[in-house]
């Protein structure tokens, strides 16, 4: 079997090929590749074998390689979300040689003049969007996406809108970059909803989508348009390195119901994080006094920023670690525990000694071990308990269809003394 050469080419065909790649192609007796790639070499004397059925056509090329000099043409870098992986699974490693061209993602970042060594590189070409969703929720700073006709920039904009992210991205759609009609169209975070409403064929089929995380702090809220409760996750400022670390809107709504809030109550929010639960309580009960206890400096800063953002005045952020900081606080009528820092039982013991008669404690738990600890504590201390397991899935668009994307399951325990 002769060596099979795999040569990467770009949208401009053979004009920017290296001398080595040009010589390899000139020596070929069989040229294979997509019809578009073969069209660039219409005058080449080699036999042309278009790759229509990859599995069958590659088998044919392997047979022909016993006598012919075969060159396979592929887009950009064949080993970057390209044909290379399939060829390596079919052809012995020693019988393959690759000659890469610039990848479309390299060209996109070059045109945008943005360094890309720290970017996430994702293909949704013939694939699902789960990897993209993961990076969006994690707040990855730079994301480059190879699209297709279904998972196109319009469809991805709709997906982005549906996720209710706590971080914001600008969209840069890079089309036909090496052709005369190549262009880059950019959309700010505020323009993504408008992008999602454009016709599906608005952009060329050959495009790369680059997502750049932007600073959300300058986005002003229209407080008049906010619901009374159940505020979108995207409205809150969150941790820059863990933007998904926020009590989700649907879970907050259940927490509010379990707390059975009344006016003029004192509420403790322990492990307040971004302050999302405190803010929901403060808006729902403007005469209540909420103490948001958070041990991290970043968390306290976010609570203060979010209080200002939502124009709430009845929250007092306290930078401290529970349970040591709880002794001097006013007697609470309601306590929400969203984080314990490994001190859950000690915190519950302190809460038990401080809470008002007929008080209510609501706890959210992510692990079975912590659930077992709280249940045992409640039984030993004669607290009535009510358990909820909250498993919520949100609808997200998938091309022209819709599917459910699950949130992490949460156990909610309501304790009544």
CSV table of N, CA and C in Angstrom, one decimal, residues 231-234 236 238 243-255 271-278 338 364:
chain,number,residue,atom,x,y,z
A,231,UNK,N,-37.1,36.0,39.6
A,231,UNK,CA,-36.3,36.9,38.7
A,231,UNK,C,-35.3,36.0,37.9
A,232,UNK,N,-35.2,36.3,36.7
A,232,UNK,CA,-34.3,35.6,35.8
A,232,UNK,C,-32.8,35.5,36.4
A,233,UNK,N,-32.2,34.4,36.2
A,233,UNK,CA,-30.8,34.2,36.7
A,233,UNK,C,-29.9,35.2,36.1
A,234,UNK,N,-30.2,35.6,34.8
A,234,UNK,CA,-29.3,36.5,34.1
A,234,UNK,C,-29.3,37.9,34.6
A,236,UNK,N,-28.9,38.7,37.7
A,236,UNK,CA,-28.0,38.9,38.8
A,236,UNK,C,-26.5,38.9,38.4
A,238,UNK,N,-22.9,37.6,39.0
A,238,UNK,CA,-22.4,36.4,39.7
A,238,UNK,C,-20.9,36.3,39.7
A,243,UNK,N,-19.8,31.5,37.2
A,243,UNK,CA,-21.0,32.2,37.0
A,243,UNK,C,-22.3,31.4,37.2
A,244,UNK,N,-22.1,30.1,37.1
A,244,UNK,CA,-23.3,29.2,37.3
A,244,UNK,C,-23.6,28.9,38.7
A,245,UNK,N,-22.8,29.4,39.7
A,245,UNK,CA,-22.9,29.2,41.1
A,245,UNK,C,-24.0,30.2,41.6
A,246,UNK,N,-25.2,29.9,41.3
A,246,UNK,CA,-26.3,30.8,41.8
A,246,UNK,C,-27.5,29.9,42.0
A,247,UNK,N,-28.3,30.2,43.0
A,247,UNK,CA,-29.6,29.4,43.2
A,247,UNK,C,-30.5,29.7,42.1
A,248,UNK,N,-30.9,28.7,41.3
A,248,UNK,CA,-31.7,29.0,40.1
A,248,UNK,C,-33.1,29.5,40.4
A,249,UNK,N,-33.6,30.2,39.4
A,249,UNK,CA,-34.9,30.9,39.5
A,249,UNK,C,-36.0,30.0,40.0
A,250,UNK,N,-36.1,28.8,39.5
A,250,UNK,CA,-37.2,27.9,39.8
A,250,UNK,C,-37.0,27.4,41.3
A,251,UNK,N,-35.8,27.2,41.7
A,251,UNK,CA,-35.5,26.7,43.0
A,251,UNK,C,-35.7,27.8,44.0
A,252,UNK,N,-35.4,29.1,43.7
A,252,UNK,CA,-35.7,30.2,44.5
A,252,UNK,C,-37.2,30.3,44.8
A,253,UNK,N,-38.0,30.1,43.8
A,253,UNK,CA,-39.4,30.2,43.9
A,253,UNK,C,-39.9,29.2,44.9
A,254,UNK,N,-39.4,28.0,44.9
A,254,UNK,CA,-39.8,27.0,45.9
A,254,UNK,C,-39.3,27.3,47.3
A,255,UNK,N,-38.1,27.9,47.4
A,255,UNK,CA,-37.6,28.3,48.7
A,255,UNK,C,-38.5,29.3,49.3
A,271,UNK,N,-24.7,31.6,54.0
A,271,UNK,CA,-24.1,31.2,52.8
A,271,UNK,C,-24.8,31.9,51.6
A,272,UNK,N,-24.9,33.2,51.7
A,272,UNK,CA,-25.8,34.0,50.8
A,272,UNK,C,-25.3,34.0,49.4
A,273,UNK,N,-24.0,33.7,49.1
A,273,UNK,CA,-23.4,33.7,47.8
A,273,UNK,C,-23.6,35.0,47.1
A,274,UNK,N,-24.3,35.1,46.0
A,274,UNK,CA,-24.5,36.3,45.2
A,274,UNK,C,-25.6,37.2,45.9
A,275,UNK,N,-26.4,36.6,46.8
A,275,UNK,CA,-27.5,37.3,47.4
A,275,UNK,C,-28.8,37.2,46.7
A,276,UNK,N,-28.9,36.2,45.8
A,276,UNK,CA,-30.1,36.1,44.9
A,276,UNK,C,-31.4,35.8,45.8
A,277,UNK,N,-31.2,34.9,46.8
A,277,UNK,CA,-32.4,34.6,47.6
A,277,UNK,C,-32.7,35.7,48.5
A,278,UNK,N,-31.7,36.4,49.1
A,278,UNK,CA,-32.0,37.6,49.9
A,278,UNK,C,-32.7,38.7,49.2
A,338,UNK,N,-28.2,28.2,52.6
A,338,UNK,CA,-27.8,27.8,51.2
A,338,UNK,C,-26.4,27.2,51.1
A,364,UNK,N,-31.2,24.0,51.5
A,364,UNK,CA,-31.0,23.4,50.2
A,364,UNK,C,-29.8,22.5,50.3
